[in-house]
Coordinates of C-alpha atoms and ligand atoms in Angstrom, one line a residue:
Chain A
X1 CA 5.2 67.9 16.3
X2 CA 4.0 65.0 18.5
X3 CA 1.0 65.0 20.8
X4 CA 2.8 63.0 23.4
X5 CA 2.3 64.7 26.8
X6 CA 0.7 67.6 25.0
X7 CA -2.4 67.3 27.2
X8 CA -3.8 65.5 30.2
X9 CA -7.3 64.1 31.0
X10 CA -8.1 65.8 34.3
X11 CA -11.8 65.1 34.5
X12 CA -14.0 62.3 33.5
X13 CA -17.6 61.7 34.3
X14 CA -20.2 59.1 33.1
X15 CA -23.8 59.9 33.8
X16 CA -25.3 57.2 35.9
X17 CA -28.6 57.2 34.2
X18 CA -29.6 54.7 31.5
X19 CA -33.2 56.0 31.1
X20 CA -34.0 59.6 31.4
X21 CA -37.7 60.3 30.6
X22 CA -37.9 63.4 32.7
X23 CA -34.7 65.2 31.6
X24 CA -33.8 67.0 28.5
X25 CA -30.7 66.2 26.3
X26 CA -29.1 69.7 26.9
X27 CA -29.7 69.1 30.6
X28 CA -27.8 65.8 30.4
X29 CA -25.0 67.6 28.7
X30 CA -24.8 70.1 31.5
X31 CA -25.0 67.5 34.2
X32 CA -22.1 65.6 32.5
X33 CA -20.1 68.8 32.2
X34 CA -20.6 69.6 35.8
X35 CA -19.6 66.1 36.8
X36 CA -16.4 66.1 34.8
X37 CA -15.4 69.6 35.9
X38 CA -16.0 68.7 39.6
X39 CA -13.9 65.5 39.0
X40 CA -11.1 67.7 37.8
X41 CA -11.5 70.3 40.5
X42 CA -12.3 73.0 37.9
X43 CA -15.4 75.2 37.2
X44 CA -17.1 76.4 34.1
X45 CA -15.1 79.7 34.4
X46 CA -12.0 77.7 33.8
X47 CA -13.2 76.2 30.5
X48 CA -11.8 78.0 27.4
X49 CA -12.4 75.2 24.8
X50 CA -15.6 73.3 24.0
X51 CA -16.1 70.1 22.0
X52 CA -19.3 68.3 20.9
X53 CA -20.4 66.3 17.9
X54 CA -23.1 67.1 15.4
X55 CA -25.7 65.2 17.4
X56 CA -25.6 67.9 20.2
X57 CA -28.8 69.9 20.3
X58 CA -29.3 73.0 18.2
X59 CA -26.5 74.6 16.2
X60 CA -23.6 72.6 17.7
X61 CA -21.2 74.5 19.9
X62 CA -23.0 77.8 19.2
X63 CA -26.1 76.6 21.0
X64 CA -24.3 74.4 23.6
X65 CA -21.7 77.0 24.7
X66 CA -24.4 79.5 25.3
X67 CA -26.7 76.9 27.1
X68 CA -23.8 75.8 29.3
X69 CA -22.8 79.3 30.2
X70 CA -19.3 79.0 28.8
X71 CA -16.9 81.6 27.4
X72 CA -14.5 79.9 25.1
X73 CA -11.8 80.8 22.6
X74 CA -11.9 77.5 20.8
X75 CA -14.7 75.2 19.6
X76 CA -14.6 71.9 17.7
X77 CA -17.6 69.9 16.5
X78 CA -15.7 67.2 14.6
X79 CA -18.0 64.3 13.8
X80 CA -16.8 60.7 13.6
X81 CA -20.0 59.0 14.8
X82 CA -19.7 57.0 18.0
X83 CA -15.9 57.2 18.3
X84 CA -15.9 61.0 18.1
X85 CA -15.1 61.5 21.7
X86 CA -11.9 59.5 21.5
X87 CA -10.9 61.7 18.6
X88 CA -11.9 64.8 20.5
X89 CA -9.3 64.0 23.2
X90 CA -6.6 64.1 20.5
X91 CA -8.1 67.2 18.9
X92 CA -8.2 68.9 22.3
X93 CA -4.6 68.1 22.7
X94 CA -3.8 69.6 19.3
X95 CA -5.6 72.8 20.2
X96 CA -3.8 72.9 23.6
X97 CA -0.5 72.3 21.9
X98 CA -1.3 75.1 19.5
X99 CA -2.1 77.5 22.3
X100 CA -5.7 77.8 21.3
X101 CA -7.1 76.7 24.7
X102 CA -5.9 75.3 28.1
X103 CA -9.1 73.6 29.5
X104 CA -11.1 71.7 26.9
X105 CA -14.5 70.4 27.8
X106 CA -16.0 67.5 25.8
X107 CA -19.6 66.5 26.3
X108 CA -22.0 63.9 24.9
X109 CA -25.6 63.2 25.8
X110 CA -28.7 61.8 24.3
X111 CA -32.0 60.0 25.0
X112 CA -32.6 57.4 22.3
X113 CA -34.8 55.4 24.7
X114 CA -37.0 58.3 25.6
X115 CA -37.3 60.3 22.4
X116 CA -37.2 59.6 18.7
X117 CA -33.6 60.5 17.8
X118 CA -32.7 61.2 14.2
X119 CA -29.6 59.2 13.4
X120 CA -29.2 59.8 9.7
X121 CA -29.2 63.0 7.9
X122 CA -30.5 63.4 4.3
X123 CA -28.4 64.4 1.4
X124 CA -25.5 61.9 1.6
X125 CA -24.0 61.3 -1.9
X126 CA -24.8 57.6 -1.7
X127 CA -28.4 58.2 -0.6
X128 CA -30.2 57.3 -3.8
X129 CA -28.1 54.1 -4.1
X130 CA -28.5 52.9 -0.6
X131 CA -31.5 54.2 1.2
X132 CA -33.9 51.6 -0.2
X133 CA -31.6 48.7 0.9
X134 CA -32.8 48.9 4.5
X135 CA -29.2 48.8 5.7
X136 CA -29.0 49.1 9.5
X137 CA -26.0 48.6 11.7
X138 CA -27.2 45.1 12.3
X139 CA -26.8 44.0 8.7
X140 CA -23.8 46.2 8.1
X141 CA -21.8 44.7 11.0
X142 CA -23.4 41.3 10.2
X143 CA -21.9 41.3 6.7
X144 CA -18.5 42.0 8.3
X145 CA -18.9 39.0 10.6
X146 CA -20.1 36.7 7.8
X147 CA -17.1 37.7 5.7
X148 CA -14.7 37.2 8.7
X149 CA -16.2 33.8 9.3
X150 CA -15.8 32.9 5.6
X151 CA -12.2 33.9 5.4
X152 CA -10.9 32.9 8.7
X153 CA -13.2 30.3 10.2
X154 CA -14.3 32.6 13.0
X155 CA -17.3 31.1 14.9
X156 CA -20.4 32.5 16.7
X157 CA -19.0 30.8 19.9
X158 CA -15.9 32.9 19.7
X159 CA -17.9 36.1 19.1
X160 CA -20.1 35.2 22.1
X161 CA -17.0 35.1 24.3
X162 CA -16.7 38.8 23.9
X163 CA -20.2 39.3 25.4
X164 CA -19.4 36.8 28.1
X165 CA -16.3 38.8 29.1
X166 CA -18.2 42.1 29.1
X167 CA -20.9 40.5 31.3
X168 CA -18.4 39.3 33.8
X169 CA -17.3 42.9 34.2
X170 CA -20.8 44.4 34.2
X171 CA -21.9 42.3 37.2
X172 CA -19.7 44.7 39.3
X173 CA -21.1 47.9 37.8
X174 CA -24.2 49.1 39.8
X175 CA -25.2 51.2 36.8
X176 CA -24.9 48.6 34.1
X177 CA -28.0 48.0 32.1
X178 CA -27.3 44.3 31.8
X179 CA -25.5 43.3 35.0
X180 CA -26.3 39.6 34.7
X181 CA -23.4 37.2 33.8
X182 CA -24.2 35.3 30.6
X183 CA -22.7 32.2 29.0
X184 CA -21.8 31.4 25.4
X185 CA -25.0 29.4 25.2
X186 CA -27.0 32.4 26.4
X187 CA -25.7 34.4 23.5
X188 CA -26.2 31.7 20.9
X189 CA -29.8 31.0 22.2
X190 CA -30.8 34.7 22.1
X191 CA -32.9 35.7 19.0
X192 CA -31.1 36.2 15.7
X193 CA -31.2 39.8 14.7
X194 CA -29.1 39.9 11.5
X195 CA -27.1 36.8 10.6
X196 CA -24.9 35.9 12.3
X197 CA -25.5 38.5 15.1
X198 CA -27.8 37.5 17.9
X199 CA -29.5 39.9 20.2
X200 CA -26.7 39.4 22.8
X201 CA -24.1 40.2 20.2
X202 CA -25.5 43.7 20.1
X203 CA -24.8 46.6 22.5
X204 CA -27.5 48.1 24.6
X205 CA -29.4 51.3 23.8
X206 CA -29.3 53.8 26.6
X207 CA -30.2 57.4 27.5
X208 CA -27.3 59.2 29.2
X209 CA -23.9 60.7 28.4
X210 CA -20.5 61.6 29.6
X211 CA -17.9 64.4 29.7
X212 CA -14.2 64.8 29.7
X213 CA -11.9 67.6 30.7
X214 CA -8.6 67.8 28.8
X215 CA -6.1 70.3 30.1
X216 CA -2.6 71.7 29.4
X217 CA 0.3 70.1 31.3
X218 CA 0.8 73.2 33.5
X219 CA -2.9 73.1 34.5
X220 CA -2.8 69.3 35.2
X221 CA 0.1 69.8 37.6
X222 CA -1.9 72.2 39.7
X223 CA -4.9 69.8 40.1
X224 CA -5.1 67.2 42.8
X225 CA -5.7 64.4 40.4
X226 CA -3.6 61.6 38.9
X227 CA -1.7 62.7 35.8
X228 CA -3.3 60.9 32.8
X229 CA -1.3 61.9 29.7
X230 CA -2.2 61.5 26.1
X231 CA 0.7 59.6 24.8
X232 CA -0.3 59.0 21.2
X233 CA -3.3 59.3 18.9
X234 CA -4.5 58.2 15.5
X235 CA -7.6 58.5 13.3
X236 CA -8.8 57.3 9.9
X237 CA -11.8 56.8 7.8
X238 CA -12.7 54.0 5.4
X239 CA -15.5 53.2 3.0
X240 CA -16.2 51.2 -0.2
X241 CA -14.6 54.1 -2.1
X242 CA -15.9 53.1 -5.5
X243 CA -16.2 49.4 -4.8
X244 CA -12.7 48.2 -5.7
X245 CA -10.7 46.2 -3.2
X246 CA -13.6 45.9 -0.7
X247 CA -12.4 44.1 2.5
X248 CA -15.0 44.0 5.3
X249 CA -12.6 42.1 7.6
X250 CA -10.4 45.2 8.0
X251 CA -11.5 48.5 9.7
X252 CA -10.1 52.0 9.7
X253 CA -8.6 51.0 13.1
X254 CA -5.9 49.3 11.0
X255 CA -4.6 52.8 10.3
X256 CA -5.7 54.7 13.4
X257 CA -4.2 52.1 15.8
X258 CA -0.7 51.8 14.4
X259 CA -0.5 55.6 14.1
X260 CA -1.4 55.9 17.8
X261 CA 1.1 53.3 18.8
X262 CA 3.8 54.8 16.7
X263 CA 3.3 58.3 18.2
X264 CA 3.3 56.8 21.7
X265 CA 6.4 54.7 21.0
X266 CA 4.8 51.6 22.5
X267 CA 3.4 48.3 21.2
X268 CA 0.2 46.4 22.0
X269 CA 2.3 44.1 24.2
X270 CA 2.9 47.1 26.5
X271 CA -0.9 47.7 27.0
X272 CA -2.3 46.8 30.5
X273 CA -5.9 47.7 29.8
X274 CA -7.9 48.1 26.5
X275 CA -11.2 50.0 26.0
X276 CA -12.4 48.6 22.7
X277 CA -15.6 50.0 21.0
X278 CA -18.2 47.4 21.3
X279 CA -21.3 48.2 19.3
X280 CA -21.4 44.5 18.4
X281 CA -19.1 41.6 19.3
X282 CA -17.6 41.6 15.8
X283 CA -16.6 45.3 16.2
X284 CA -14.3 44.3 19.1
X285 CA -12.8 41.3 17.3
X286 CA -11.9 43.2 14.1
X287 CA -10.4 46.1 16.1
X288 CA -8.2 43.8 18.3
X289 CA -6.7 42.4 15.0
X290 CA -6.4 45.8 13.4
X291 CA -4.6 47.2 16.5
X292 CA -2.2 44.3 16.4
X293 CA -3.2 42.5 19.6
X294 CA -3.2 39.4 17.4
X295 CA -2.8 38.7 13.7
X296 CA -5.6 39.3 11.2
X297 CA -7.8 36.2 11.3
X298 CA -6.7 35.2 14.8
X299 CA -9.2 37.3 16.6
X300 CA -11.6 34.5 17.3
X301 CA -9.0 32.4 19.0
X302 CA -7.7 35.5 20.9
X303 CA -11.1 36.4 22.5
X304 CA -12.2 32.8 23.3
X305 CA -12.1 31.2 26.7
X306 CA -12.2 34.4 28.7
X307 CA -9.0 36.0 27.5
X308 CA -10.7 39.5 27.8
X309 CA -11.8 39.0 31.4
X310 CA -10.0 41.1 34.0
X311 CA -8.0 39.0 36.4
X312 CA -7.9 35.8 34.3
X313 CA -7.5 36.9 30.7
X314 CA -4.4 38.3 29.1
X315 CA -6.1 41.5 27.8
X316 CA -8.6 43.0 30.2
X317 CA -11.1 45.0 28.2
X318 CA -14.2 47.2 28.9
X319 CA -14.1 46.6 32.6
X320 CA -17.2 48.7 33.1
X321 CA -19.2 46.2 31.1
X322 CA -18.8 48.3 27.9
X323 CA -21.6 49.1 25.4
X324 CA -22.4 45.4 25.3
X325 CA -23.6 45.3 28.9
X326 CA -23.4 48.7 30.6
X327 CA -23.9 51.8 28.5
X328 CA -24.0 53.1 24.9
X329 CA -25.5 56.5 25.3
X330 CA -27.0 58.1 22.2
X331 CA -25.7 55.1 20.2
X332 CA -22.2 56.5 20.9
X333 CA -19.8 54.5 22.9
X334 CA -16.7 56.6 22.5
X335 CA -16.8 58.7 25.6
X336 CA -17.4 55.8 27.9
X337 CA -14.3 54.0 26.4
X338 CA -12.1 57.0 27.4
X339 CA -13.8 57.3 30.8
X340 CA -13.2 53.6 31.8
X341 CA -9.6 53.9 30.6
X342 CA -9.1 56.9 32.9
X343 CA -10.7 55.0 35.8
X344 CA -8.3 52.1 35.2
X345 CA -5.2 54.4 35.0
X346 CA -6.2 56.2 38.1
X347 CA -6.8 52.9 40.0
X348 CA -10.5 54.0 40.4
X349 CA -12.1 51.1 38.5
X350 CA -14.2 48.6 40.6
X351 CA -11.8 46.6 42.8
X352 CA -13.1 43.4 41.2
X353 CA -12.0 44.5 37.8
X354 CA -9.1 46.9 38.5
X355 CA -6.0 46.0 36.6
X356 CA -2.9 46.0 39.0
X357 CA -0.3 48.7 38.2
X358 CA -2.3 49.9 35.3
X359 CA -0.1 52.6 33.8
X360 CA -0.7 52.3 30.0
X361 CA -4.1 51.9 28.3
X362 CA -5.6 52.2 24.9
X363 CA -9.1 53.5 24.0
X364 CA -10.2 52.8 20.4
X365 CA -13.4 53.1 18.6
X366 CA -15.4 52.8 15.4
X367 CA -18.0 55.4 14.3
X368 CA -20.5 55.1 11.6
X369 CA -21.2 51.9 9.8
X370 CA -18.4 49.3 9.8
X371 CA -19.7 47.5 6.7
X372 CA -20.2 50.8 4.8
X373 CA -18.5 54.0 5.7
X374 CA -16.9 54.5 9.1
X375 CA -14.2 56.3 11.0
X376 CA -11.8 55.0 13.7
X377 CA -10.0 56.9 16.5
X378 CA -7.4 55.5 18.9
X379 CA -5.7 57.1 21.9
X380 CA -2.9 55.7 24.0
X381 CA -3.1 57.0 27.6
X382 CA -0.5 56.9 30.3
X383 CA -0.5 57.5 34.0
X384 CA 2.5 59.5 35.0
X385 CA 3.7 60.3 38.5
Chain B
X1 CA -39.9 39.2 -1.7
X2 CA -40.5 41.2 1.4
X3 CA -43.2 43.9 1.5
X4 CA -40.8 46.6 2.5
X5 CA -41.7 50.0 1.3
X6 CA -38.9 51.2 -0.9
X7 CA -38.1 54.9 -0.9
X8 CA -37.9 56.2 -4.5
X9 CA -34.4 57.2 -5.6
X10 CA -34.0 60.9 -6.3
X11 CA -31.9 61.3 -9.5
X12 CA -29.7 64.3 -9.8
X13 CA -27.3 65.8 -12.3
X14 CA -24.6 63.2 -11.4
X15 CA -26.8 60.2 -11.5
X16 CA -29.8 60.7 -13.8
X17 CA -28.2 58.6 -16.6
X18 CA -28.0 55.7 -14.1
X19 CA -31.6 55.9 -13.2
X20 CA -32.8 56.4 -16.8
X21 CA -30.9 53.2 -17.7
X22 CA -32.4 51.4 -14.7
X23 CA -35.9 52.3 -16.0
X24 CA -34.8 50.5 -19.2
X25 CA -33.5 47.5 -17.3
X26 CA -29.8 48.3 -17.7
X27 CA -27.3 48.5 -14.9
X28 CA -24.8 51.2 -15.7
X29 CA -21.6 52.0 -13.8
X30 CA -18.8 54.5 -14.6
X31 CA -15.3 54.0 -15.8
X32 CA -12.5 56.5 -15.8
X33 CA -10.9 57.6 -19.0
X34 CA -7.6 58.3 -17.2
X35 CA -7.0 55.4 -14.8
X36 CA -9.3 53.0 -16.6
X37 CA -10.9 51.8 -13.4
X38 CA -14.6 51.4 -12.8
X39 CA -16.5 52.6 -9.8
X40 CA -19.9 52.4 -8.1
X41 CA -21.9 54.3 -7.0
X42 CA -21.4 56.7 -9.9
X43 CA -19.7 60.0 -9.4
X44 CA -18.8 62.9 -11.8
X45 CA -15.2 62.7 -10.5
X46 CA -13.3 59.4 -10.4
X47 CA -12.9 58.3 -6.7
X48 CA -9.8 56.4 -7.7
X49 CA -7.7 59.1 -9.3
X50 CA -9.7 62.4 -9.2
X51 CA -10.1 62.7 -13.0
X52 CA -13.2 64.3 -14.4
X53 CA -13.0 62.0 -17.5
X54 CA -15.6 59.5 -16.2
X55 CA -18.0 57.8 -18.6
X56 CA -20.9 55.4 -18.4
X57 CA -20.6 51.8 -19.3
X58 CA -23.3 49.1 -19.5
X59 CA -22.6 46.1 -17.2
X60 CA -23.7 42.6 -17.8
X61 CA -25.8 42.9 -14.7
X62 CA -24.1 39.9 -13.1
X63 CA -21.7 39.2 -10.3
X64 CA -21.2 37.2 -7.1
X65 CA -22.1 37.7 -3.5
X66 CA -19.1 39.1 -1.5
X67 CA -21.0 39.0 1.8
X68 CA -24.7 38.8 2.9
X69 CA -26.7 39.3 6.1
X70 CA -30.3 38.6 6.5
X71 CA -32.2 41.0 8.7
X72 CA -34.6 39.0 10.9
X73 CA -36.4 41.7 12.8
X74 CA -38.3 44.8 12.2
X75 CA -40.3 46.2 9.3
X76 CA -40.3 44.1 6.1
X77 CA -38.1 41.4 7.7
X78 CA -36.7 39.0 6.6
X79 CA -34.7 40.6 3.8
X80 CA -31.1 40.1 2.7
X81 CA -28.5 42.9 2.5
X82 CA -25.4 42.1 0.5
X83 CA -22.4 43.3 -1.3
X84 CA -22.3 42.0 -4.9
X85 CA -19.0 42.1 -6.8
X86 CA -19.9 42.9 -10.4
X87 CA -18.1 41.1 -13.1
X88 CA -16.8 44.5 -14.2
X89 CA -15.0 44.9 -10.8
X90 CA -16.8 47.2 -8.4
X91 CA -18.7 45.8 -5.4
X92 CA -22.1 47.3 -4.8
X93 CA -24.3 47.4 -1.7
X94 CA -27.7 45.9 -2.6
X95 CA -30.5 43.5 -1.6
X96 CA -30.7 39.9 -2.7
X97 CA -34.2 38.7 -3.6
X98 CA -34.7 35.0 -3.2
X99 CA -37.4 32.5 -2.0
X100 CA -34.9 30.9 0.3
X101 CA -32.8 33.6 2.0
X102 CA -31.1 30.9 4.2
X103 CA -29.5 29.4 1.1
X104 CA -27.6 32.6 0.1
X105 CA -23.9 32.3 0.4
X106 CA -20.6 34.1 -0.3
X107 CA -19.4 33.4 -3.9
X108 CA -22.9 32.6 -5.2
X109 CA -23.6 33.9 -8.7
X110 CA -26.4 36.5 -8.9
X111 CA -27.9 38.7 -11.6
X112 CA -29.6 42.1 -11.4
X113 CA -33.4 42.3 -11.0
X114 CA -34.8 45.8 -11.1
X115 CA -37.4 46.2 -8.4
X116 CA -40.2 48.9 -8.6
X117 CA -40.3 51.6 -6.1
X118 CA -43.0 54.3 -6.2
X119 CA -45.2 55.1 -9.3
X120 CA -43.3 57.1 -11.8
X121 CA -40.0 56.7 -10.0
X122 CA -37.1 54.6 -11.2
X123 CA -36.7 51.0 -10.1
X124 CA -33.7 49.9 -7.9
X125 CA -31.0 47.3 -8.7
X126 CA -31.4 44.3 -6.5
X127 CA -30.0 40.9 -7.3
X128 CA -31.3 37.3 -7.4
X129 CA -29.5 34.0 -7.6
X130 CA -28.8 33.1 -11.3
X131 CA -31.5 30.8 -12.6
X132 CA -33.4 31.3 -9.3
Ligands
ZN401 ZN1 -9.7 57.5 -12.5

């Protein structure tokens, strides 16, 4: 069975807030749900499937379905860190294809700027061997960048171009946290956080969230919205797995990406727009290689000189400004990757960054810790008439 | 050496042999009796082949840096996080202790240095440049 055309994204909503001191996290989930359902032309009565990750308040779907006032016959709280919501699109399609639901609602929200959010849960099998190391995402992704530089000669200038491209897009996003255009020099002159990643190599931290509505084909046809089909999907996880054959220059996207392209029956050359998870600049570079937009080791050259900037570069990416400049709600950039891909496919991106005739897009992400244990999820989305 | 507060490792049934050895200055890892491959961190079941015939081996406590990143901000900074590839094969996530963190580089030879945590708790296996 293939997921191609098994389901359509009918609703997409990104919360405009980046700082929400006077709202609760469940409230943000509900506001995102309402936004995505209104976008689709549906109501909470239409929802019969609900998806959230394990960061959702309370006891996952049990708490949230009740809070949101839903009555569903299918729930899924699959956890893949920040890329979860890309994976949820595919899992929703699986559930729809299996007849388990017809209108799946996916929500994410959180307030890491306004409240102390617990990001790590005790009891992991590696805990005693790693908790004293002080590993954060900065050093985890930093080690990947150091190794990539060592093996392939990748430079900090090249990584900086990824931020520069994102900032060129963010200037057109009225909600972007960092709307100012930056230069390679700005990135290199920003404070070093964890070698070789500077402050401007890192994504923003924001309160906020987003939601998606994934529906069965027969529902999509009744809605007055562009038909955005799931054409292919892939997922994978990767870790040191005992410490043999460690390769920090390759991510799990090297398996999730090809799987998605194979199911979709398309190649990277066919892609008009790419949403690439951008927790750090290096995250983007490694995924571009792993998805096959360029050969392994060629990512530095690929991203340099504005090649990711919409209108001038060959591969427009993260035209909302991405996590690097616009939004990374709850430390989780997966849902905004899908949302901007949907905007592009509908022709609803900002005119300054809209890709002409954008009918095929990829959204891909990394969740967890790239240098330790992480997951990847990739979807290929297509606008159909 | 940074003044980071190191959380004490909590030994359990799978790992208490490792931590007992650490208290005696020995870095142990496990090797599988079926596929003959070593692994770290230690598990009861081999992550390479699924066999339960895993056994402890003493390492020489030496290896080389696979990658390293120095944390420059926050509590206890600066400190170095690294993967060290042990001479016995497996790479392990750890810290590198050195006077000059800027001099650390991929391929550099390092040896284990057990670093105290809390009173009565086992020390943890960090590494330091050989002869450094
Ligand atoms: Zn084995």
